[in-house]
XYZ file of C-alpha atoms in Angstrom:
592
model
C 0.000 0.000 0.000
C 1.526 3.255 -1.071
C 2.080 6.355 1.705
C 0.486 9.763 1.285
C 3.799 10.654 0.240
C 4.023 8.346 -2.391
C 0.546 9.016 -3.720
C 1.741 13.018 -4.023
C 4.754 11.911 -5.732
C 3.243 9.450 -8.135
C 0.430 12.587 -8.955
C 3.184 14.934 -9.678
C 4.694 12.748 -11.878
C 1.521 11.895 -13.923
C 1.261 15.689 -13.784
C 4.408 16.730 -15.399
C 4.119 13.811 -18.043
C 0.522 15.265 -19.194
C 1.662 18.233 -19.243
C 5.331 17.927 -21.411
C 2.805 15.813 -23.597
C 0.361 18.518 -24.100
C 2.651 21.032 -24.702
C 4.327 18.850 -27.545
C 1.051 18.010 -28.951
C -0.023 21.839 -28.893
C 3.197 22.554 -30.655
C 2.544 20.100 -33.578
C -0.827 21.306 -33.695
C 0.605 25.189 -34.611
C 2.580 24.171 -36.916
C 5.926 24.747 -34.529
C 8.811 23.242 -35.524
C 9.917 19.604 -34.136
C 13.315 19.055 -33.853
C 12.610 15.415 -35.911
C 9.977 16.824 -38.291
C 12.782 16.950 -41.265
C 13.817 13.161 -40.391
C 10.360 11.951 -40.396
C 9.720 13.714 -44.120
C 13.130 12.461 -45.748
C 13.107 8.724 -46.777
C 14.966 6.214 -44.567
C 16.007 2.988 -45.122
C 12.560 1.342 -43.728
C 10.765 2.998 -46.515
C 13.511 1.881 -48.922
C 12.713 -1.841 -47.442
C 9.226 -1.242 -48.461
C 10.268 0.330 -51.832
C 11.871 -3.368 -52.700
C 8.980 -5.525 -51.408
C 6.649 -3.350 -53.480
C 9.279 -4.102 -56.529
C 9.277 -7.826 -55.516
C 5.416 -7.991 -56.046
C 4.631 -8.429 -52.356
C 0.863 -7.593 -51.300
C 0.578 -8.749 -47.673
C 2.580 -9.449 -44.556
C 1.881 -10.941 -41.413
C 3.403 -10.424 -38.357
C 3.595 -8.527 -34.806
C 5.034 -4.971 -34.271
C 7.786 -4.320 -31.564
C 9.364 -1.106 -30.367
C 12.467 -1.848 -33.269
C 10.174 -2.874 -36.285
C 8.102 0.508 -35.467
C 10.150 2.461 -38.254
C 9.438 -0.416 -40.742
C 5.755 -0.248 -39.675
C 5.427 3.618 -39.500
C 7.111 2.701 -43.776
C 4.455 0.136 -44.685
C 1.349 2.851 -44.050
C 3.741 5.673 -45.415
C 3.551 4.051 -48.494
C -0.216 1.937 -48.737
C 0.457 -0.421 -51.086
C 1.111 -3.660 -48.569
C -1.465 -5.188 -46.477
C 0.102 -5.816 -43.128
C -2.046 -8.432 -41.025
C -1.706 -8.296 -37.043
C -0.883 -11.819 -36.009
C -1.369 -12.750 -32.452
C 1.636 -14.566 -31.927
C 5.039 -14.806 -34.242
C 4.202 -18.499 -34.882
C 0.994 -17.991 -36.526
C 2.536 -15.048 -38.536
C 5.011 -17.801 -40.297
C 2.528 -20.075 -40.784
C 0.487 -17.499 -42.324
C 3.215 -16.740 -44.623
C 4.217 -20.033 -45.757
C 0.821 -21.297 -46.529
C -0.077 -18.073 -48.712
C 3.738 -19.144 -50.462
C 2.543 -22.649 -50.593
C -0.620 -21.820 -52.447
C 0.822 -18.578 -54.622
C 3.828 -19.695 -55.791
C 5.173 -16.393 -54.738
C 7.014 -15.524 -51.670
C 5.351 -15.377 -48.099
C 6.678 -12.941 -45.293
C 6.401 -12.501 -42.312
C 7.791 -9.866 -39.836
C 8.948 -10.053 -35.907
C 10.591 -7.590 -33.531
C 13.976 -8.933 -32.021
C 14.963 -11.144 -28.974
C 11.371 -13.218 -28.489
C 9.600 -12.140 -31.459
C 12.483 -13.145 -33.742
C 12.805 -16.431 -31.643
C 8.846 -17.233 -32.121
C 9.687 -17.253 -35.738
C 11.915 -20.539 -36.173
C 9.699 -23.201 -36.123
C 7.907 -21.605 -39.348
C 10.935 -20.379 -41.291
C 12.349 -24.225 -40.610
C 9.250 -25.927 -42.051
C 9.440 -23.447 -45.038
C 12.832 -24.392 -45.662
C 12.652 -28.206 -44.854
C 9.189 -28.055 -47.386
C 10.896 -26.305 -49.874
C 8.337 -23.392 -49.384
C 9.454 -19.732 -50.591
C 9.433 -17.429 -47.640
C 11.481 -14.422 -46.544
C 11.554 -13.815 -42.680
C 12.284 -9.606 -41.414
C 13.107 -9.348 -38.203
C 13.713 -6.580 -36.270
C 17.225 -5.648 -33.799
C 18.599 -3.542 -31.697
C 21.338 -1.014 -32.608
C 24.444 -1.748 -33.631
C 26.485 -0.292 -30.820
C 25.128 -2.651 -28.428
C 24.576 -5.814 -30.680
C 28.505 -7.119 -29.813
C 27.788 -7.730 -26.206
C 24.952 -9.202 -23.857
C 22.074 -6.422 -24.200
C 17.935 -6.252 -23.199
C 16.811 -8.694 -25.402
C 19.955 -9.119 -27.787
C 20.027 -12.247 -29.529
C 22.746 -13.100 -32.303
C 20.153 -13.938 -34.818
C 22.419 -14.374 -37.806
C 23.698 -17.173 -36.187
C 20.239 -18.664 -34.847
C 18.302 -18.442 -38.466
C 21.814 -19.328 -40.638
C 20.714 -23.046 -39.998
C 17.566 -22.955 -40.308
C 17.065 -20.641 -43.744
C 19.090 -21.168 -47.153
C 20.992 -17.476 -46.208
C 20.350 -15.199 -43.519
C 22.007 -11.658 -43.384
C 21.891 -8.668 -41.521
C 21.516 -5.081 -42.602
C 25.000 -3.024 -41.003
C 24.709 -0.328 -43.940
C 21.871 1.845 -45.752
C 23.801 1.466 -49.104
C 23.466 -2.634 -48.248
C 19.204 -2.617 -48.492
C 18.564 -2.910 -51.972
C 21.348 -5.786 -53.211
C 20.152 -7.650 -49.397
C 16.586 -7.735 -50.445
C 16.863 -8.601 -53.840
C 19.581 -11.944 -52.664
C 16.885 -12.484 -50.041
C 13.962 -12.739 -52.591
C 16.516 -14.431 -55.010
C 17.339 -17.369 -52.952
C 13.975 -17.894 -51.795
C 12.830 -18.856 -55.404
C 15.667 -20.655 -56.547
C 15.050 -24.167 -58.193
C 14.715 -25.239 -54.431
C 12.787 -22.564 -53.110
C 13.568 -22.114 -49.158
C 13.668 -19.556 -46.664
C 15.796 -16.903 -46.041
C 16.077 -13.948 -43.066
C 16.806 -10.426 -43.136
C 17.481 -8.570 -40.143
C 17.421 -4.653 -39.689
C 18.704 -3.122 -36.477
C 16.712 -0.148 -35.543
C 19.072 2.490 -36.087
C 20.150 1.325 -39.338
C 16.265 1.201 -40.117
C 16.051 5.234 -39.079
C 19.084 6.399 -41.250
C 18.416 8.044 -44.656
C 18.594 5.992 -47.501
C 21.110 6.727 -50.202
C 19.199 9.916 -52.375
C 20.084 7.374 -55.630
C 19.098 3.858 -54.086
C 16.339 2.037 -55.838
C 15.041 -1.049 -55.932
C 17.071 -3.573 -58.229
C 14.568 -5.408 -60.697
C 13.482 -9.108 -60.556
C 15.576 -11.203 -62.878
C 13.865 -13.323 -65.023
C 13.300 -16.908 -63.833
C 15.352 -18.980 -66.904
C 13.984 -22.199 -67.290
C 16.186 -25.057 -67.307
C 16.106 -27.784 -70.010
C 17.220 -31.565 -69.541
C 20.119 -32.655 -72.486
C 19.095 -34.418 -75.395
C 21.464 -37.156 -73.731
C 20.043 -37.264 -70.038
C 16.204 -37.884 -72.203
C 18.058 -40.595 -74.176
C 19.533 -42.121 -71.169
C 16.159 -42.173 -69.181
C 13.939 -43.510 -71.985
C 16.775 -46.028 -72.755
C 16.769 -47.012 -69.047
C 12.824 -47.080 -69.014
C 12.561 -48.970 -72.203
C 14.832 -51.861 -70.297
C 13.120 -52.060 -67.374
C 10.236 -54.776 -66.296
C 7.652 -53.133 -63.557
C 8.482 -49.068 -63.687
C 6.502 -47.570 -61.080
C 6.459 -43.755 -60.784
C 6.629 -41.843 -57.616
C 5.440 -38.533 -57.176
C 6.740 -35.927 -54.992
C 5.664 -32.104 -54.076
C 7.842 -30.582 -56.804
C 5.307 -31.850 -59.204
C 2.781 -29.086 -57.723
C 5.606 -26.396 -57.502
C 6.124 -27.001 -61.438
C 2.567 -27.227 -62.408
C 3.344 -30.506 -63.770
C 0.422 -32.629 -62.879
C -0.594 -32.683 -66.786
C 2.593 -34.267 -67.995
C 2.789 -36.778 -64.968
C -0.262 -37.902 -66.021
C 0.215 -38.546 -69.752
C 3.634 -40.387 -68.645
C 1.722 -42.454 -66.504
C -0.661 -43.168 -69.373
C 2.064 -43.507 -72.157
C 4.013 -46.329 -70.045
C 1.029 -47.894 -68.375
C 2.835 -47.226 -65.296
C 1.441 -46.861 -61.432
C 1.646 -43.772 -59.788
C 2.228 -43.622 -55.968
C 2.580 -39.736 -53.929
C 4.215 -38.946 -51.177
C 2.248 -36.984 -48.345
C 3.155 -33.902 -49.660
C 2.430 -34.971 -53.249
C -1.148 -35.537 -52.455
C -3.077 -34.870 -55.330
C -0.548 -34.219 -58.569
C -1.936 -37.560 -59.579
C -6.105 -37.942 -59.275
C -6.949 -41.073 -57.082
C -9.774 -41.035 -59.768
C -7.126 -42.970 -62.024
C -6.550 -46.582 -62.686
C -3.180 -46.089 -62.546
C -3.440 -44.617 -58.991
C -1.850 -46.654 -56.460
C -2.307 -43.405 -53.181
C 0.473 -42.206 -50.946
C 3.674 -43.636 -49.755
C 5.347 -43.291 -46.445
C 3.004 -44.582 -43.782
C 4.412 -47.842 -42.574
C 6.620 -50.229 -43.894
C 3.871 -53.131 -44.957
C 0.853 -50.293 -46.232
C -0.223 -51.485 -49.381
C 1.448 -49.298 -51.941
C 5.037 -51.161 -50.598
C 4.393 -54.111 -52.185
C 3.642 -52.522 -55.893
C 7.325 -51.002 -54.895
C 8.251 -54.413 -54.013
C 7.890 -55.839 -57.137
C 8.977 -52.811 -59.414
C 12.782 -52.859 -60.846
C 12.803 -48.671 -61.799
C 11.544 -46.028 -59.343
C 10.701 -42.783 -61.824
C 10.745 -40.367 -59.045
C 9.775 -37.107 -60.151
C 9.790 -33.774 -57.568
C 10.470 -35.955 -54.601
C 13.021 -34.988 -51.943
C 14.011 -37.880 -49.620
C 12.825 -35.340 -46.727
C 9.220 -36.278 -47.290
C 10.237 -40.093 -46.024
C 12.998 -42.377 -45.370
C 13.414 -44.362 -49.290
C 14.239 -47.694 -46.720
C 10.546 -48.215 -46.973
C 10.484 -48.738 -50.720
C 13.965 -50.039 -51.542
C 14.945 -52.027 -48.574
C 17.816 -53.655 -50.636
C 19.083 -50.938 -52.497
C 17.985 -52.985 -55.698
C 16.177 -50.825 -57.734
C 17.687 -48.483 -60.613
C 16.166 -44.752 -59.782
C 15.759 -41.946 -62.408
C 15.934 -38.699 -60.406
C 13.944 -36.053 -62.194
C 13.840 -32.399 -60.322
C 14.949 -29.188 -60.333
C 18.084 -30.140 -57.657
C 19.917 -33.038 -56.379
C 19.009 -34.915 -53.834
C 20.737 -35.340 -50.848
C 23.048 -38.694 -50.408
C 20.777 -42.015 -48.699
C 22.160 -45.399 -49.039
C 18.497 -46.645 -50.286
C 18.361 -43.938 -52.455
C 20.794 -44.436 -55.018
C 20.371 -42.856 -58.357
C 21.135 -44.351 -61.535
C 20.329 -41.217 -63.352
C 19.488 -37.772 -62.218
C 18.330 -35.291 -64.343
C 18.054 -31.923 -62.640
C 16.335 -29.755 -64.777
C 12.309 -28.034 -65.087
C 10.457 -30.721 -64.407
C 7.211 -30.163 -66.903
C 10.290 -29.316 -69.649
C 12.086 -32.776 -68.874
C 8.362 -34.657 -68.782
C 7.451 -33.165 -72.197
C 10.591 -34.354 -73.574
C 10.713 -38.075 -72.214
C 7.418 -38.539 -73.506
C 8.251 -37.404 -76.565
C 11.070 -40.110 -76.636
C 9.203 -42.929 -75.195
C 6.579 -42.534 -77.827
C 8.701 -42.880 -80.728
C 10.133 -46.186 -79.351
C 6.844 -46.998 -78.171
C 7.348 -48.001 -75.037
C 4.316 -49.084 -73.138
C 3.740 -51.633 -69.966
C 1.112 -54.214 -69.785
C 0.203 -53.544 -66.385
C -3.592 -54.429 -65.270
C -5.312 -52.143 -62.544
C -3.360 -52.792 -59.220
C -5.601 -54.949 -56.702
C -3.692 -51.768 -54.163
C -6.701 -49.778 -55.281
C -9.204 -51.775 -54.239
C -7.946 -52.182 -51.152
C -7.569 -48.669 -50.589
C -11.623 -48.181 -51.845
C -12.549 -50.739 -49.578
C -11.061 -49.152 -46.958
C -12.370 -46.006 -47.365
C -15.851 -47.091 -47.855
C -15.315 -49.560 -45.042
C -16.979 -46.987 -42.252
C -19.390 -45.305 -44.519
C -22.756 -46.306 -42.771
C -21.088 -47.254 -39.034
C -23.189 -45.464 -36.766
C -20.721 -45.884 -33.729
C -19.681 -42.945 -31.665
C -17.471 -41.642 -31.204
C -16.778 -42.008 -34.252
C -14.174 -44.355 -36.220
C -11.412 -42.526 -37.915
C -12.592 -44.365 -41.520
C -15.974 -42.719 -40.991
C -14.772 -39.244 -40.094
C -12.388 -38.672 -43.483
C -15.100 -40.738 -45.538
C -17.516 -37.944 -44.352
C -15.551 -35.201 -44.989
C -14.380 -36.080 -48.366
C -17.731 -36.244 -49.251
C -19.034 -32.544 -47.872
C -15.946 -31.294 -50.031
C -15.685 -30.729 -53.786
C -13.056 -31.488 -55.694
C -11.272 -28.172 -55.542
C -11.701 -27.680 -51.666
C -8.239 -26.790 -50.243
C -8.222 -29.049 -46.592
C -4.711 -28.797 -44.825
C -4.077 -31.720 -42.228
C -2.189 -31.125 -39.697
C 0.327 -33.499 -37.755
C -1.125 -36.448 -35.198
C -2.534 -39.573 -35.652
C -5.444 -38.036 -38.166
C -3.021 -37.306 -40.587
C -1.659 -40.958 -41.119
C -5.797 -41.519 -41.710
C -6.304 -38.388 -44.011
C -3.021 -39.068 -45.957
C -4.172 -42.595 -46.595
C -7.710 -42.503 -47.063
C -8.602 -39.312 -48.730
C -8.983 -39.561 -51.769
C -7.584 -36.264 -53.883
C -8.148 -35.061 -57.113
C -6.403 -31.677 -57.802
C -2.728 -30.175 -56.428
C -2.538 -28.469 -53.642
C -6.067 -29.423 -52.800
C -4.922 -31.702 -49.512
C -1.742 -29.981 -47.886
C 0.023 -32.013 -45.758
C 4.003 -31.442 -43.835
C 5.921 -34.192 -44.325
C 8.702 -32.479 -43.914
C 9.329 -30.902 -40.754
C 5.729 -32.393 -39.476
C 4.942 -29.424 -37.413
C 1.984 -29.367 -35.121
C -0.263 -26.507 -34.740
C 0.490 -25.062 -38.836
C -2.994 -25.662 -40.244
C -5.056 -23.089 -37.934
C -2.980 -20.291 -38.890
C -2.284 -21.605 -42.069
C -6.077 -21.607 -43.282
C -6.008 -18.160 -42.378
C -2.912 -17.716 -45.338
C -4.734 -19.795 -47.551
C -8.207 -18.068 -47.345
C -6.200 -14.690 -48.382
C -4.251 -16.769 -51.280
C -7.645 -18.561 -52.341
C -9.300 -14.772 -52.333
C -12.004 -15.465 -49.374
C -12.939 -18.853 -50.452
C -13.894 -21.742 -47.441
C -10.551 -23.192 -46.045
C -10.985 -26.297 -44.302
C -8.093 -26.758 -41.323
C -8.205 -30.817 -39.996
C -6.610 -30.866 -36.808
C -6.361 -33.296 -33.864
C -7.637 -31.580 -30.400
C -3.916 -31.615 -29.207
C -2.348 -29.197 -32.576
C -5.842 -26.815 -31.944
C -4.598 -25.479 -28.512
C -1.278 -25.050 -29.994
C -2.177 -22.074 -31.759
C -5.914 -21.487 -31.046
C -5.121 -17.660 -30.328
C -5.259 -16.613 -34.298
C -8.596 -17.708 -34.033
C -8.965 -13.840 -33.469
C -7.261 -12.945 -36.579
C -9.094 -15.393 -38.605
C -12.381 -13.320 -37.557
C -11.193 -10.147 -36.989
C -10.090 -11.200 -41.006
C -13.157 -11.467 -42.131
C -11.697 -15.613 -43.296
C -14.096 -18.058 -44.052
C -12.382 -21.073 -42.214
C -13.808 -24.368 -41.123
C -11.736 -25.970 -38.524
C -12.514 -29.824 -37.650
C -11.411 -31.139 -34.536
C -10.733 -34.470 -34.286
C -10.942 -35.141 -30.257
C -9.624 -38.135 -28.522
C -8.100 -35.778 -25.175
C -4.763 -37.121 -26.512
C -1.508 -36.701 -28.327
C -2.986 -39.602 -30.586
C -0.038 -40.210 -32.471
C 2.541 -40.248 -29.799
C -0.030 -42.448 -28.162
C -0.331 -45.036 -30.923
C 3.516 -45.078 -31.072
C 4.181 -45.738 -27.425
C 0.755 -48.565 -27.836
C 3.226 -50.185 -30.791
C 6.140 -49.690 -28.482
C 5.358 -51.662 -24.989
C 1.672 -52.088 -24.885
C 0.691 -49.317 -23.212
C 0.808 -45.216 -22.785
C 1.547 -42.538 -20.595
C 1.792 -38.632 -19.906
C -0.214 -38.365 -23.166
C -3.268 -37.468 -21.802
C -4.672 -34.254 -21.134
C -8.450 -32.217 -20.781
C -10.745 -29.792 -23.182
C -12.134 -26.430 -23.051
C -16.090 -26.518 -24.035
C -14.934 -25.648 -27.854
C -18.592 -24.527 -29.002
C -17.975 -22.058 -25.931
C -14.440 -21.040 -27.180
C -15.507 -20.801 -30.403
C -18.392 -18.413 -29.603
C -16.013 -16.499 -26.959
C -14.119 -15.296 -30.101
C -16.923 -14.196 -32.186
C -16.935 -17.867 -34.289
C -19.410 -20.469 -34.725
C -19.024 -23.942 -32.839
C -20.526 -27.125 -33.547
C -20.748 -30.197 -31.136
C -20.694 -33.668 -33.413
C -22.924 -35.917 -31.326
C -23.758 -38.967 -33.457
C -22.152 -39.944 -36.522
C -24.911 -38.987 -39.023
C -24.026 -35.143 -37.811
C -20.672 -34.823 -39.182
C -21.360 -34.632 -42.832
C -23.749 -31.916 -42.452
C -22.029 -29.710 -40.675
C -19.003 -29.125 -42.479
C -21.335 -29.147 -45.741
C -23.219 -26.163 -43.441
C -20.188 -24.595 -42.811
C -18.316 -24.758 -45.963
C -21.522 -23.128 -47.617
C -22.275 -20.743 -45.209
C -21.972 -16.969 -46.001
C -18.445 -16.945 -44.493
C -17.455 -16.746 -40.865
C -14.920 -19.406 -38.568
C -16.683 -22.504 -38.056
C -15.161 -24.853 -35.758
C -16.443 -28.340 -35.315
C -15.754 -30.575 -32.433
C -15.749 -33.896 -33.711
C -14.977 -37.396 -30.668
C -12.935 -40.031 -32.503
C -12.409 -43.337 -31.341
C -8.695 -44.065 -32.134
C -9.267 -47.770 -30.632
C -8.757 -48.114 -34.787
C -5.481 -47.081 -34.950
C -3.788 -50.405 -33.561
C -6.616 -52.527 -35.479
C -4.939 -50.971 -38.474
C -1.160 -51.412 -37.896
C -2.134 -54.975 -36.970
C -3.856 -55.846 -40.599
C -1.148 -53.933 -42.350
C 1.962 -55.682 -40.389
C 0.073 -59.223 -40.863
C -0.893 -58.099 -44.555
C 0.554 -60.100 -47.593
C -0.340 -59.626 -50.987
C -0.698 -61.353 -54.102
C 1.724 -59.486 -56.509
């Protein structure tokens, strides 16, 4: 309890401050002079920063201010032409950004202050990069005459994002913005795209830019075309072979290439299995669809790798799963087709690698392969009846909560086929990656990569602004919503139409399946719920309560055709299925 002492003291204070305050504001108001009035009107090296996002054709970052980024925040309204979105938390802001890259094609950013902010930032910069997403990170520092030694909230962030981006660089001269933005845009987009980070320190950000900087100009992306020897090699290498099989990777989306991988498929007769991340370059619609790889060892696309003596693998980075899973022996000859070499795995040794555009080299080997008329006499795989079966398995089970089959059966069919769903990480996503069928690229978005939970809430929020306001559908287990359930406020404060389904089990399901597998048992897995219709409607968003099984389909169909809005669904799943599964598929043997 203060004194009466105090209390005078602490009302003098408040006094004087009003008072210095009003007599600055009155001066501004009459036009007096402020001693920083000619600063503020002469253009500094923030508004030079903006100047070179503008060039590089960015429309919208997301992010959180702090006391250093204020200059580079006062430069974004000085100049209008950038949408800056107010994240609640440096996490989401990344996410944000690398969906919106994911679905563009173009560059997402994001922006954080130093010390914390810039620290909140990893996780999302290191699934861009590990994903092969573009994104360029900003982060704010403190000056540069206190960065050398331990300062308030100094960390040496050239050193923390350097392992975690493709090139990370800090700002230490005005006359250093324009060549440091265009090498950070540069990189992003190479033929691996990644992420990079640029760091300004405040002072740096306040200094006036060079009177004859501008922004240098976007080179022109030069497409990259395979040798008339590397198609000769491949088709001679295909024409040799006995079971091709074709395996699909991410980079096929990246290239738009989803045309030619299907008129390959079509020319050889050859299957075509995806990764995770691939979901969706090749329509499970097709007879030549065999679904994703990278489950478990015994899932049933293994054994059509099994049998096959060429792997085609086309835009697929051994990130998105270990190659041990589909060449055990290290007996299979593997064309490499994409735009970089892949890194060195003793099961995944190539036997030719063509790194060049991927639709160019596609267009090119099937030019080749038609002339010799090569072709496989391959009926349709009994995989894909499996894989229908299994989907349909659940269709009318009225149990509840409900079985895992039931809940992705459901929501495949409230979605069309261009509905953009992102799964998130947890045991739903080994059932969604499995089961759901896909038609279109980049219509299921799955990490594979990194496997981050907590990315799809935020990131629906990204992809309603790259899909121009259209419904977003986030699948997430109840474990990855509380991870990041605060930009729940953006996504309404937005305007997004979102549709979040929670799959509930009071669990880390995955880890709990795993540690089932392990020993027979679980522990410190479980955990408790908020009422989510409650949350939901605490936040200004609709929430829905699944209570029998015939409930789920409507509601997302409701919610996906509603007149916007952030819909989030509560749905209980009984995940009693997940060790029913690994038991068929480790038991499973199949007629080749």
């Amino acid at each position: 309890m203060t004194s009466p002492q105090d209390q005078s003291l602490f009302a003098r204070i408040e006094s004087r401050l009003f008072d210095d305050h009003r007599q600055n504001s009155t001066a501004d108001a009459t036009g007096t002079h402020h001693p920083h009035d000619e600063h503020r009107q002469q253009r500094n090296v923030a508004d030079l920063m903006v100047q070179c996002l503008v060039q590089e054709g960015v429309e919208v970052i997301f992010g959180i201010p702090g006391e250093e980024n204020i200059p580079f925040i006062e430069a974004l309204e000085r100049d209008g032409r950038i949408r800056f979105v107010v994240t609640r938390h440096e996490q989401g802001a990344g996410f944000m950004a690398l969906t919106y890259a994911h679905l563009t094609g173009k560059p997402g950013v994001c922006l954080a202050t130093l010390g914390p902010g810039a620290l909140n930032l990893t996780l999302p910069v290191a699934c861009a990069n590990a994903s092969n997403t573009p994104l360029v990170a900003l982060c704010a520092q403190g000056n540069i005459d206190r960065i050398h030694k331990e300062s308030h909230q100094i960390i040496d962030l050239v050193s923390v994002f350097r392992p975690i981006t493709r090139w990370t660089n800090m700002i230490l001269s005005p006359a250093a913005v324009t060549e440091t933005m265009r090498k950070g845009f540069s990189l992003a987009q190479r033929k691996r795209p990644a992420a990079t980070c640029i760091i300004l320190p405040e002072d740096i950000a306040e200094q006036p830019a060079p009177a004859d900087a501008e922004p240098l100009s976007r080179a022109m992306q030069v497409h990259t075309v395979p040798t008339p020897a590397d198609i000769e090699s491949a088709a001679d290498i295909i024409a040799k072979a006995q079971h091709p099989i074709i395996l699909a990777g991410n980079g096929v989306s990246r290239a738009n290439a989803d045309y030619q991988l299907r008129v390959l498929s079509e020319q050889l007769n050859a299957p075509v299995a995806t990764t995770f991340e691939g979901k969706g370059v090749f329509s499970d619609r097709h007879r030549n669809a065999l679904g994703v790889v990278g489950f478990m060892r015994h899932d049933y696309e293994n054994f059509a790798f099994d049998d096959a003596d060429l792997i085609i693998a086309i835009g697929f980075s051994i990130q998105q799963f270990d190659p041990v899973k589909i060449n055990p022996r290290n007996d299979k000859k593997i064309i490499h087709i994409n735009t970089f070499v892949e890194d060195t795995d003793a099961h995944y040794t190539t036997t030719l690698n063509i790194i060049a555009d991927i639709d160019a080299t596609l267009t090119q080997l099937i030019d080749a392969l038609r002339e010799r008329s090569v072709t496989f006499d391959n009926a349709e795989s009994d995989i894909r009846k499996l894989l229908t079966s299994e989907f349909e398995s659940c269709k009318d089970d009225d149990a509840f909560p409900m079985k895992p089959q039931r809940v992705v059966y459901d929501t495949r069919k409230a979605l069309s086929d261009s509905d953009v769903a992102l799964v998130d990480t947890g045991a739903l996503k080994m059932w969604m990656a499995r089961l759901y069928p896909t038609y279109l690229p980049n219509t299921c978005i799955i990490d594979n990569s990194l496997s981050t939970m907590g990315w799809t809430l935020p990131g629906a929020i990204g992809a309603s602004l790259a899909r121009h306001g259209r419904p977003i559908l986030a699948v997430m287990g109840d474990g990855s919503f509380m991870m990041n359930v605060q930009e729940i406020e953006t996504a309404v404060r937005l305007g997004c139409h979102i549709v979040i389904l929670v799959w509930v089990d009071r669990a880390y399901g995955l880890i709990k399946w795993k540690m089932e597998l392990h020993n027979g048992r679980h522990d410190d897995v479980d955990f408790t719920n908020p009422d989510f219709v409650k949350l939901a409607e605490s936040f200004g968003a609709h929430g829905h309560l699944v209570t029998s099984a015939d409930d789920l389909k409507p509601a997302i169909e409701s919610a996906m055709m509603a007149d916007g809005g952030v819909h989030i669904i509560a749905c209980p799943v009984d995940y009693r299925e997940n060790i029913k599964l690994t038991d068929k598929l480790g038991e499973l043997e199949l007629n080749s």
